[in-house]
């Protein structure tokens, strides 16, 4: 497989790599070869929906899944437009379609608008309160690609952006118990900071050379305890959300599987092995699923 067919950190055997050119380049630009991104965007949406306690809500969940795929892809296209020069300087991203010149900026902007149109269709399926909350994230999304140039903690900004779905999912169904919603969102924020710090371990050397900032660089040799603290804060805040909703210690047991999984990530994290951080990062699709199951059980338990 040539370097031009698939990005270095993409998932092999994807449908994207089987597409003919130039369709393959647009699929790679939208990261269709890397579904982990839309899983991470989707799970907080599902948390908000299922903790709200209105049952499975399959139709609403499906709309949020479609919206997560479309908007994560749109965000990647926008990020690559902004970062095209930086991407040329980083080994892992140098072959991305815009950085390599295989997709023009004009074509990328058109592709971005197409993906946003899909997101708009999803937005229109929600009640107006959830629509307003969703639109409230746009300024944060637009600013995100510039954060790595400004702060050592761009992962914190991503935490605000990438977990916004917890707020939208909750307000799609109810407008009360906002403390529960915000505790859930705050936990998602620290979870995102943790897993994106793990992800940033892959680029530490290149980032340092070209002047890109990240929490992985800032933490230096203390990445493992740093991620451990971020994950601990996430679990504590999710527990707070459950407690505020139910006031029952037994409800907190629903978080044990997710807490154990996050603990495994930290204990087994090895920054010296290039494959290790990517594997731990991708495993957060399962962490998200475990939290989703906990939210469904606690949100929809009788009594």
XYZ file of C-alpha atoms in Angstrom:
303
model
C 0.000 0.000 0.000
C 1.480 3.326 -1.012
C 1.734 6.339 1.264
C -0.610 8.240 -1.049
C -3.532 5.892 -0.551
C -3.943 6.156 3.171
C -2.794 8.425 5.967
C -0.180 6.912 8.315
C -2.503 6.730 11.309
C -5.601 5.604 9.434
C -7.268 2.266 9.966
C -6.292 -0.351 7.421
C -8.781 -2.320 5.322
C -11.118 0.670 5.215
C -13.540 1.282 2.354
C -11.791 4.592 1.714
C -8.615 2.971 0.432
C -10.601 0.919 -2.100
C -12.119 3.995 -3.771
C -10.756 5.263 -7.081
C -8.896 8.566 -7.269
C -9.890 11.340 -6.665
C -12.795 10.022 -4.547
C -10.245 8.399 -2.260
C -8.642 11.751 -1.508
C -11.971 13.317 -0.499
C -12.734 10.310 1.696
C -9.320 10.602 3.358
C -9.757 14.361 3.738
C -12.983 13.689 5.650
C -11.199 10.928 7.640
C -13.677 8.272 6.542
C -10.761 5.866 6.971
C -10.569 6.784 10.672
C -13.985 6.133 12.259
C -12.606 6.573 15.776
C -13.112 10.333 15.408
C -16.830 10.191 14.853
C -17.241 7.581 17.567
C -15.582 9.969 20.018
C -17.837 12.794 18.852
C -20.956 10.618 18.950
C -20.644 8.987 22.373
C -21.201 12.160 24.437
C -24.357 12.751 22.365
C -25.588 9.283 23.296
C -24.694 9.914 26.940
C -26.887 13.007 27.029
C -29.773 11.229 25.310
C -29.691 8.112 27.449
C -29.037 9.792 30.786
C -32.064 12.014 30.080
C -34.189 8.949 30.785
C -36.539 8.847 27.796
C -35.727 5.320 26.716
C -33.627 4.134 23.792
C -34.707 6.851 21.330
C -33.331 4.964 18.321
C -34.396 7.543 15.735
C -32.823 10.413 17.652
C -29.654 8.381 18.266
C -29.422 7.622 14.534
C -29.713 11.309 13.646
C -26.985 12.156 16.117
C -24.768 9.431 14.672
C -25.220 10.825 11.158
C -24.567 14.325 12.450
C -21.430 13.159 14.245
C -20.034 11.597 11.079
C -20.828 14.673 8.974
C -19.609 17.308 11.422
C -16.475 15.448 12.465
C -15.641 15.119 8.774
C -16.373 18.807 8.190
C -14.145 19.705 11.139
C -11.303 17.624 9.700
C -11.597 19.330 6.310
C -11.596 22.761 7.956
C -8.655 21.805 10.165
C -6.654 20.616 7.144
C -7.406 23.822 5.251
C -6.096 25.896 8.155
C -3.155 23.575 8.919
C -2.035 22.859 5.350
C 1.413 24.421 5.862
C 1.973 22.869 9.286
C 0.886 19.461 7.996
C 3.658 19.556 5.402
C 6.196 19.706 8.250
C 4.890 16.726 10.247
C 5.720 13.233 9.003
C 2.372 11.733 10.021
C 0.354 14.418 8.201
C 2.557 15.360 5.241
C 0.608 13.094 2.868
C -2.804 14.477 3.740
C -4.704 15.469 0.573
C -4.434 19.259 0.953
C -0.884 19.321 2.350
C 0.316 17.109 -0.496
C -1.516 19.172 -3.133
C -3.795 16.358 -4.302
C -6.896 18.375 -3.299
C -7.044 22.134 -3.908
C -8.219 24.589 -1.279
C -11.189 25.553 -3.424
C -12.293 21.942 -3.790
C -11.800 21.426 -0.051
C -14.075 24.376 0.756
C -16.784 22.956 -1.522
C -16.476 19.546 0.177
C -16.706 21.283 3.556
C -19.983 22.968 2.536
C -21.437 19.644 1.389
C -20.669 18.039 4.748
C -22.097 21.044 6.609
C -25.299 20.706 4.572
C -25.701 17.184 5.928
C -25.150 18.559 9.429
C -27.850 21.172 8.799
C -30.352 18.472 7.849
C -29.634 16.751 11.167
C -29.899 20.023 13.086
C -33.376 20.630 11.684
C -34.595 17.352 13.195
C -34.042 18.674 16.741
C -36.296 20.851 18.837
C -35.369 24.523 18.839
C -33.716 24.468 22.278
C -31.254 21.805 21.142
C -30.691 23.669 17.878
C -29.595 26.765 19.780
C -27.255 24.753 21.983
C -25.722 23.057 18.932
C -25.157 26.379 17.166
C -23.434 27.663 20.294
C -20.435 25.450 19.512
C -19.636 27.010 16.130
C -17.301 29.728 17.420
C -15.376 27.160 19.471
C -15.072 24.885 16.431
C -13.838 27.717 14.223
C -11.137 28.701 16.723
C -9.851 25.216 17.494
C -7.219 24.809 14.712
C -5.451 27.951 15.925
C -5.175 26.850 19.566
C -2.075 24.694 18.999
C -0.275 27.885 17.988
C -1.412 29.826 21.075
C -1.537 27.525 24.088
C 0.223 24.446 25.425
C -3.244 23.050 26.121
C -5.098 22.821 22.774
C -6.486 19.569 24.162
C -8.533 21.657 26.603
C -10.131 23.534 23.715
C -10.826 20.261 21.945
C -12.418 19.048 25.167
C -14.881 21.927 24.996
C -15.659 21.309 21.324
C -15.638 17.556 20.882
C -17.918 16.744 23.816
C -20.529 19.444 23.121
C -22.917 16.701 22.034
C -23.577 15.844 25.693
C -25.294 19.229 26.038
C -27.178 18.856 22.757
C -28.293 15.292 23.485
C -29.697 16.267 26.890
C -31.499 19.396 25.663
C -32.955 17.455 22.732
C -35.151 15.717 25.315
C -35.395 17.871 28.439
C -34.596 21.313 29.786
C -34.423 20.633 33.521
C -31.755 19.179 35.847
C -29.099 21.250 34.134
C -26.618 20.469 36.900
C -26.675 16.826 35.814
C -26.097 17.863 32.210
C -23.163 20.121 33.043
C -21.515 17.510 35.296
C -21.813 14.984 32.464
C -20.287 17.502 30.040
C -17.481 18.390 32.443
C -16.590 14.707 32.789
C -16.567 14.366 29.010
C -14.257 17.391 28.819
C -11.596 15.756 31.005
C -12.023 12.434 29.197
C -11.331 14.168 25.885
C -8.305 15.973 27.297
C -6.951 12.628 28.461
C -7.380 10.686 25.252
C -6.161 13.548 23.052
C -3.033 13.878 25.190
C -2.400 10.198 24.473
C -2.971 10.853 20.769
C -0.536 13.797 20.795
C 2.257 11.504 21.988
C 2.643 10.357 18.380
C 3.729 13.814 17.214
C 5.869 15.097 20.068
C 9.148 15.217 18.144
C 7.699 16.802 15.000
C 5.548 19.201 17.029
C 8.581 20.424 18.965
C 10.501 21.024 15.743
C 7.797 23.073 14.005
C 6.573 24.920 17.107
C 3.212 23.217 17.618
C 2.100 23.140 21.252
C 0.378 20.218 22.982
C -0.343 18.864 26.435
C 1.857 15.855 25.631
C 4.827 18.207 25.216
C 3.887 20.292 28.227
C 3.596 17.284 30.530
C 6.923 15.887 29.335
C 7.817 12.812 31.365
C 4.667 13.112 33.472
C 2.197 12.152 30.744
C 1.034 8.958 32.491
C 0.165 10.605 35.829
C -1.256 13.577 33.930
C -3.599 11.414 31.887
C -4.435 9.461 35.037
C -5.542 12.647 36.798
C -7.610 13.734 33.789
C -9.361 10.378 33.625
C -9.924 10.376 37.396
C -11.569 13.800 37.125
C -13.764 12.488 34.301
C -14.995 9.508 36.334
C -15.575 11.691 39.412
C -17.694 14.154 37.438
C -19.709 11.395 35.770
C -20.307 9.961 39.239
C -21.466 13.412 40.362
C -23.911 13.557 37.445
C -25.316 10.143 38.379
C -25.559 11.112 42.034
C -27.352 14.380 41.246
C -29.826 12.473 39.096
C -30.444 9.497 41.376
C -28.895 10.083 44.803
C -28.170 6.378 44.980
C -24.705 4.947 45.646
C -25.580 1.788 43.732
C -25.983 3.847 40.571
C -22.286 4.700 40.761
C -21.400 1.025 40.260
C -22.461 1.428 36.633
C -19.269 3.415 36.073
C -16.921 0.690 37.306
C -16.350 -0.956 33.873
C -15.514 2.383 32.259
C -13.235 3.365 35.151
C -11.368 0.058 34.892
C -10.911 0.487 31.165
C -9.536 4.005 31.551
C -7.232 2.750 34.291
C -5.942 0.048 31.934
C -5.125 2.732 29.354
C -3.028 4.656 31.860
C -1.219 1.671 33.383
C -0.286 0.173 30.007
C 0.550 3.446 28.231
C 4.070 3.364 26.752
C 5.155 6.519 24.947
C 8.334 4.834 23.708
C 6.352 2.378 21.558
C 4.909 4.235 18.515
C 1.941 1.845 18.211
C 1.005 1.886 21.886
C -0.500 5.411 22.203
C -2.556 4.982 19.019
C -3.983 1.692 20.284
C -4.845 3.227 23.662
C -6.379 6.262 21.962
C -8.557 4.148 19.674
C -9.721 2.033 22.610
C -11.736 5.028 23.782
C -14.503 3.950 21.447
C -15.052 1.154 23.966
C -14.669 3.513 26.918
C -17.362 5.702 25.368
C -19.624 2.694 24.890
C -19.172 1.661 28.523
C -20.116 5.149 29.734
C -23.090 5.108 27.352
C -24.296 1.846 28.855
C -23.919 3.311 32.348
C -25.897 6.416 31.328
C -28.698 4.298 29.890
C -28.951 2.113 32.978
C -28.892 5.024 35.441
C -31.077 7.315 33.343
C -33.772 4.738 32.674
C -33.794 2.725 35.901
C -37.158 2.615 37.596
C -37.901 4.267 40.899
